[in-house]
Short mmCIF file of C-alpha atoms and ligand atoms in Angstrom, two decimals:
data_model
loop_
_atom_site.label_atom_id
_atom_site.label_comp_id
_atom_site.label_asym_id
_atom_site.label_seq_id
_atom_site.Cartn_x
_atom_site.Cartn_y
_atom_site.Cartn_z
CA UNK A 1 24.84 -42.17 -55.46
CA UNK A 2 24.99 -44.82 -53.30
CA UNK A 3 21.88 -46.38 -50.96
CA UNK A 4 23.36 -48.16 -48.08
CA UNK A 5 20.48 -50.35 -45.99
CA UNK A 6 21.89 -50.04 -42.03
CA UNK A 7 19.69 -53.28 -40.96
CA UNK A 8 20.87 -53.30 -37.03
CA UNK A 9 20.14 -56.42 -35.56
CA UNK A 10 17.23 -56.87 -37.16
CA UNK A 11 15.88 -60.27 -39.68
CA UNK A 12 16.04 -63.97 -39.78
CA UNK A 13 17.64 -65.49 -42.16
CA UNK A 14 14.01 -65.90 -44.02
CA UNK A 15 13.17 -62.32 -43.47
CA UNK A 16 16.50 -61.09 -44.80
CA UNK A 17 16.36 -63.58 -48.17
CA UNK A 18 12.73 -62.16 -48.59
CA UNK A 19 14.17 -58.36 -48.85
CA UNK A 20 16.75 -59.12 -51.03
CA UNK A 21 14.43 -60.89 -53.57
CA UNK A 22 12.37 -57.74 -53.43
CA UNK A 23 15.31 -55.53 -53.64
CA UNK A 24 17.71 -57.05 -56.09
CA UNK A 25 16.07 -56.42 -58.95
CA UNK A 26 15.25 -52.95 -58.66
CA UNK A 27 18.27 -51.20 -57.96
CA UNK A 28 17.85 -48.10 -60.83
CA UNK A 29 21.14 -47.25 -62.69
CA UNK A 30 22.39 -44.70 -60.69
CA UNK A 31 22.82 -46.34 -57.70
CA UNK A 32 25.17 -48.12 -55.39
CA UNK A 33 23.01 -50.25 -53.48
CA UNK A 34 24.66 -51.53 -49.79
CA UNK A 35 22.70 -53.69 -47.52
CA UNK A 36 24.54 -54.02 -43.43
CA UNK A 37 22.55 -56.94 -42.61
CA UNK A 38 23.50 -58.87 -39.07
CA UNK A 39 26.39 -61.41 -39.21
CA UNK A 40 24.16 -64.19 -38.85
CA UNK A 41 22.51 -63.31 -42.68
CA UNK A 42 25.38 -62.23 -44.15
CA UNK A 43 26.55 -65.31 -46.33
CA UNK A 44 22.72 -65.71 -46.88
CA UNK A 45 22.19 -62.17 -48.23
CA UNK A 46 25.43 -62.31 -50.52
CA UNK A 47 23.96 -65.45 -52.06
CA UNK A 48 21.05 -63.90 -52.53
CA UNK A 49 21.99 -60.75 -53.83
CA UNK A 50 24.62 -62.50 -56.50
CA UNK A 51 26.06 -59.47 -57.22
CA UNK A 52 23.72 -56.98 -57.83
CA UNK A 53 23.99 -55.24 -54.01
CA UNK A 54 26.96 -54.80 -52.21
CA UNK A 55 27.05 -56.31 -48.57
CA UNK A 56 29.00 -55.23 -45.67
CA UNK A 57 29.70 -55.96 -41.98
CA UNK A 58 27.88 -53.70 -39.25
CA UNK A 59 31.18 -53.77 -37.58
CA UNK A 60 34.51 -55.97 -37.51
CA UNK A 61 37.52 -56.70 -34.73
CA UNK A 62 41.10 -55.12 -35.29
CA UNK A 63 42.51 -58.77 -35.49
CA UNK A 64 42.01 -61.55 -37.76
CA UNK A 65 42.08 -64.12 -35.06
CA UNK A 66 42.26 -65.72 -32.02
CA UNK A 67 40.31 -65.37 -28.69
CA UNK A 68 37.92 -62.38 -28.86
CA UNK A 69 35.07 -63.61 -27.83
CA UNK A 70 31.67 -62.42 -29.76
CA UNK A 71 33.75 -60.24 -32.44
CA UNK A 72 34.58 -61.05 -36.40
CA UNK A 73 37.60 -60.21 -38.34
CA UNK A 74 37.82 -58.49 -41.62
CA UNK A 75 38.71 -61.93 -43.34
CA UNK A 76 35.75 -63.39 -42.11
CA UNK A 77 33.70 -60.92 -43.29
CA UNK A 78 35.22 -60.86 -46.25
CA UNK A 79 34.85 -64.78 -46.95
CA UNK A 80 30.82 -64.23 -46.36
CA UNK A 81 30.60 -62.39 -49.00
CA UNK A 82 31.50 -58.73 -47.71
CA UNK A 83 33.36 -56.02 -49.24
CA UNK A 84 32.23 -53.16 -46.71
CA UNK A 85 32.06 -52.65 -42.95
CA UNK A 86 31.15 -50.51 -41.31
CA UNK A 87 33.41 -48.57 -38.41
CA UNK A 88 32.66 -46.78 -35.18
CA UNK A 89 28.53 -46.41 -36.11
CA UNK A 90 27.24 -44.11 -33.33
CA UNK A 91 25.10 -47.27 -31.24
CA UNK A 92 28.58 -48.98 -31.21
CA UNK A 93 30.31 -46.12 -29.77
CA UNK A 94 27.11 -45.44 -27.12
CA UNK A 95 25.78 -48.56 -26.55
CA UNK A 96 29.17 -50.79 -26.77
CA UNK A 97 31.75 -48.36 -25.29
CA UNK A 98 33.86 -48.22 -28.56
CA UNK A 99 36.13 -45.34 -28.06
CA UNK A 100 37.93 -42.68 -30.83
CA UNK A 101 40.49 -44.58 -30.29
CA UNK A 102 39.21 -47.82 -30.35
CA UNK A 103 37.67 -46.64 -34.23
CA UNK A 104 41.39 -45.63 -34.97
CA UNK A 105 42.54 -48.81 -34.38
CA UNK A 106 40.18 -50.74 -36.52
CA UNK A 107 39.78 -48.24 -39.67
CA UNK A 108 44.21 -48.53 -39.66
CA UNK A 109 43.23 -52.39 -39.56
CA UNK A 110 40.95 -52.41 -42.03
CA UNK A 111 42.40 -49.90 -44.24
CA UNK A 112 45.49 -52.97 -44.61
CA UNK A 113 42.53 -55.77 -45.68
CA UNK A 114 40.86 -56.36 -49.09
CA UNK A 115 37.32 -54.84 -47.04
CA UNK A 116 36.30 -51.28 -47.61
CA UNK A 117 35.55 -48.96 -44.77
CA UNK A 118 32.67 -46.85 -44.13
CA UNK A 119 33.66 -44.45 -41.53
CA UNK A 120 30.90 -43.24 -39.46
CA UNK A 121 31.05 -40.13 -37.20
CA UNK A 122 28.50 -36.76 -36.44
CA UNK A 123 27.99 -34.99 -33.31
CA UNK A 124 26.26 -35.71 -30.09
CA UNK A 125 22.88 -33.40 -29.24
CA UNK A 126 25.11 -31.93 -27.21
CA UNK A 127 27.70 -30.93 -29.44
CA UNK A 128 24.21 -29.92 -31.54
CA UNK A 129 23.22 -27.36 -29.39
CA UNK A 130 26.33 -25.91 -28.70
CA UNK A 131 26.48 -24.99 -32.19
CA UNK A 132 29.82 -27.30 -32.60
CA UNK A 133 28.84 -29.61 -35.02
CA UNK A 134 32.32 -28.33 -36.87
CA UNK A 135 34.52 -29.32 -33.89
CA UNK A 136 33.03 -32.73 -33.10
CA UNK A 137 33.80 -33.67 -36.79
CA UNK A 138 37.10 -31.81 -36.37
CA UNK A 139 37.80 -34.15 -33.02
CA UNK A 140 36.49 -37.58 -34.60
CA UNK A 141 37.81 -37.28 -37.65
CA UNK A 142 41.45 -36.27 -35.49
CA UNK A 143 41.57 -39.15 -33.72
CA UNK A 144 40.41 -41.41 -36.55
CA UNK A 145 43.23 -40.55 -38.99
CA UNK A 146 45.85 -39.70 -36.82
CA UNK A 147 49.40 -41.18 -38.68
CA UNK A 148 47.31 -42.79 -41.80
CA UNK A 149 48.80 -41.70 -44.84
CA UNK A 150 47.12 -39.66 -47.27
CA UNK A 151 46.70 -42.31 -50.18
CA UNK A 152 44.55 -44.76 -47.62
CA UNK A 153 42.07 -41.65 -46.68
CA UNK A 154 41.76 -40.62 -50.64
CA UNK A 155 38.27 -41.48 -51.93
CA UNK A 156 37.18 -42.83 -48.51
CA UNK A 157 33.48 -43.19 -47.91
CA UNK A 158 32.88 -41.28 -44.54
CA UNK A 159 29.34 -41.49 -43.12
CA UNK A 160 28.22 -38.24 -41.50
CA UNK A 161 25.47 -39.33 -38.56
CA UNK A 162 24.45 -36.95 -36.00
CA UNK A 163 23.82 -39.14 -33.03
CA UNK A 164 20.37 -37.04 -32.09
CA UNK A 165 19.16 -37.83 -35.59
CA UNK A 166 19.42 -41.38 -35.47
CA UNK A 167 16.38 -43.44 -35.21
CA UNK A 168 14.99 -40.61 -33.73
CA UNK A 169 12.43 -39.23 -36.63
CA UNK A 170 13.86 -35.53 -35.95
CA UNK A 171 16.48 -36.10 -38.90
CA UNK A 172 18.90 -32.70 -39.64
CA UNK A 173 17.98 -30.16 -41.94
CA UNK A 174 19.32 -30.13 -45.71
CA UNK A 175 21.54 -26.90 -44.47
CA UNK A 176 22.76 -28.76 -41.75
CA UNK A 177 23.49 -31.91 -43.31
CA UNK A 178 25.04 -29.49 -46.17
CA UNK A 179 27.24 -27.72 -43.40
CA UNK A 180 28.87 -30.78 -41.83
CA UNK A 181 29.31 -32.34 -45.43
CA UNK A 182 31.76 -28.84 -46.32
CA UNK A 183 33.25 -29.58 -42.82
CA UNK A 184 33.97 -32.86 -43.58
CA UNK A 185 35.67 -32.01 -46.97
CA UNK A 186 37.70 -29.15 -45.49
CA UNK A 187 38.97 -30.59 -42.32
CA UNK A 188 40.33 -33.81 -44.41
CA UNK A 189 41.48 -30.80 -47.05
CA UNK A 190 43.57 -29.67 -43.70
CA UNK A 191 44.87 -32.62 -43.09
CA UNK A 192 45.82 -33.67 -46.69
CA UNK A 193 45.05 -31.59 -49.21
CA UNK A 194 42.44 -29.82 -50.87
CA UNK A 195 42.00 -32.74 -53.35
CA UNK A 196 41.97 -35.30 -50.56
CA UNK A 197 39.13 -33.41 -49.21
CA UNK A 198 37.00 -33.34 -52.31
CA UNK A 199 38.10 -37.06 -52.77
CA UNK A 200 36.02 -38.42 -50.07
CA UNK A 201 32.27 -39.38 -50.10
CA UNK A 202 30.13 -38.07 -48.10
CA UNK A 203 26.78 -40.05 -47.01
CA UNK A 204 23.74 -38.80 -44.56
CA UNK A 205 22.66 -40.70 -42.23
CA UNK A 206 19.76 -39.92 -39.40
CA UNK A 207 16.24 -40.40 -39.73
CA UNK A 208 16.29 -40.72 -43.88
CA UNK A 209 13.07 -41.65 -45.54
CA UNK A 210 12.37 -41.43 -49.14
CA UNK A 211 10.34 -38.40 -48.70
CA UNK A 212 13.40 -36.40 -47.31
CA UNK A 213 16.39 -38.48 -49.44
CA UNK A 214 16.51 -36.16 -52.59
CA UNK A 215 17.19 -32.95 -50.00
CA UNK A 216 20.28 -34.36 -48.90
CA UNK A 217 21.64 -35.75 -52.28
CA UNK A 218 20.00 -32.92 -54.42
CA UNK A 219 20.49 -29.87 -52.31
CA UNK A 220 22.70 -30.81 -49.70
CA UNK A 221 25.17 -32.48 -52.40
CA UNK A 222 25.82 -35.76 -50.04
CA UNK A 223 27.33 -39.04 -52.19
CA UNK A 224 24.28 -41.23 -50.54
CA UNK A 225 22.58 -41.84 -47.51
CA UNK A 226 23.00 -45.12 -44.73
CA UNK A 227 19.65 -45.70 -43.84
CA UNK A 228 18.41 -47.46 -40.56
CA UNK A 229 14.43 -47.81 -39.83
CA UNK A 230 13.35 -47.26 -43.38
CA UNK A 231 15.33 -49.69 -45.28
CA UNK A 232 13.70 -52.34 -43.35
CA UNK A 233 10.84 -52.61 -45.51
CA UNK A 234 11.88 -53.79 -49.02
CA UNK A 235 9.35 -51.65 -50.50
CA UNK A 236 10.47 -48.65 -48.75
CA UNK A 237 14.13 -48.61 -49.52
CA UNK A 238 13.04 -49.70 -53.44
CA UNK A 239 10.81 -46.28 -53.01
CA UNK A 240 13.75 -44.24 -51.15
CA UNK A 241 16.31 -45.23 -54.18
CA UNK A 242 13.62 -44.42 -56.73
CA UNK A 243 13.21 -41.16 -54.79
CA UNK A 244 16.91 -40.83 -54.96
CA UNK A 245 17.70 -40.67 -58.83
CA UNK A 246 13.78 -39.10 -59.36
CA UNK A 247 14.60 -36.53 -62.24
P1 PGA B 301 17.92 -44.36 -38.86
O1 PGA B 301 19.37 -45.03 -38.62
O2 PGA B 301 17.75 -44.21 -40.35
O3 PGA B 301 16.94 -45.30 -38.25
O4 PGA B 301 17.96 -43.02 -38.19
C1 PGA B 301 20.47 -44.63 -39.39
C2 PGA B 301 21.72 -45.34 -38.94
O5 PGA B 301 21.88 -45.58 -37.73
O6 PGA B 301 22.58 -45.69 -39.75
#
């Protein structure tokens, strides 16, 4: 399963070496450890890590150069010491305008680099209470792979994230995680293929601690969970992955 720390724009370079001194070491077999930490500790973290957790970008630009002001490219990322990024996590859709579109764009872009994608999408409250959490997957998910051929969506890591659950503490319910996880698979089975569908993983994110991680990988059958406010604390993401693989 894999454990992937969402770190926002949170640590100093100090703070961020600290965690992954504390972290490193304990990853139990079982698990994929990811850390998102903000560009300014990436190259710091990889060093740190040496191996033993993967890093990725919180986001990257649909170019690889020239004058975009405040973004990074894939490359760059990639030459810190990243093999993930992130795309389209709900705060950069709400916060930074990024559009369906916009996400389109740089999963196509990143889909062509050596970097590996973690597609983020889930439903606003909105969408929640109107009982269409099917249809705002259905929509994102669209828009997101319109024209992409089939082999470049096989085994894809797609992060399921309703926006109301995130940083919120009201995280979804094992059923409902469970629910938009056989959504996922069956609206990319639509689109490609049963087997496509089963070939992507699925990861929860929204308000996961390690007392509620083993619902969502146990009963709700998720691949892993991206986890924001409690993989902060070193000892709480080493307790959330113990959690995780917990017999
Ligand atoms: P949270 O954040 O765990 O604080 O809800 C999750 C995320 O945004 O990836």
């Amino acid at each position: 399963m894999i454990a992937a720390a969402n770190w926002k724009m949170n640590k100093t370079l100090g703070e961020a070496r600290a965690w992954v001194e504390k972290v490193a070491g304990e990853v139990p077999a079982g698990v994929e450890a990811m850390v998102f930490p903000p560009y300014t500790a990436i190259a710091t973290v990889a060093e740190a890590a040496r191996g033993r957790l993967a890093v990725g970008a919180q986001d990257v630009f649909y170019e690889n150069e020239g004058a975009f002001t405040g973004a990074i490219s894939p490359t760059m990322a990639g030459d810190a010491g990243c093999t993930y990024t992130l795309i389209g996590h709900s705060e950069r859709r709400s916060v930074f305008g990024e559009t369906d579109r916009d996400i389109q764009t740089k999963l196509r872009f990143v889909l062509a680099t050596d970097l590996k994608p973690v597609l983020c999408i889930g439903e606003s409250l909105e969408d929640f209470d109107r009982g269409d959490t099917r249809g705002a997957v259905r929509r994102q998910l669209g828009v997101a792979f319109k024209d992409l051929e089939e082999e470049k969506v096989r085994g894809l890591t797609i992060a399921y994230e309703p926006v109301w659950a995130i940083g919120t503490g009201r995280s979804a319910t094992v059923i409902e995680a469970e629910r938009a996880g056989s959504a996922v698979h069956e609206v990319v089975g639509r689109l490609y293929g049963e087997e496509t569908g089963r070939s992507v993983r699925i990861l929860y994110g929204g308000s996961v601690t390690p007392e509620n991680v083993r619902g969502y990988l146990v009963t709700a059958g998720m691949d892993g969970v991206l986890v924001g406010s409690a993989s902060l604390d070193a000892a709480s993401f080493v307790a959330l992955m113990q959690q995780a693989v917990a017999s």
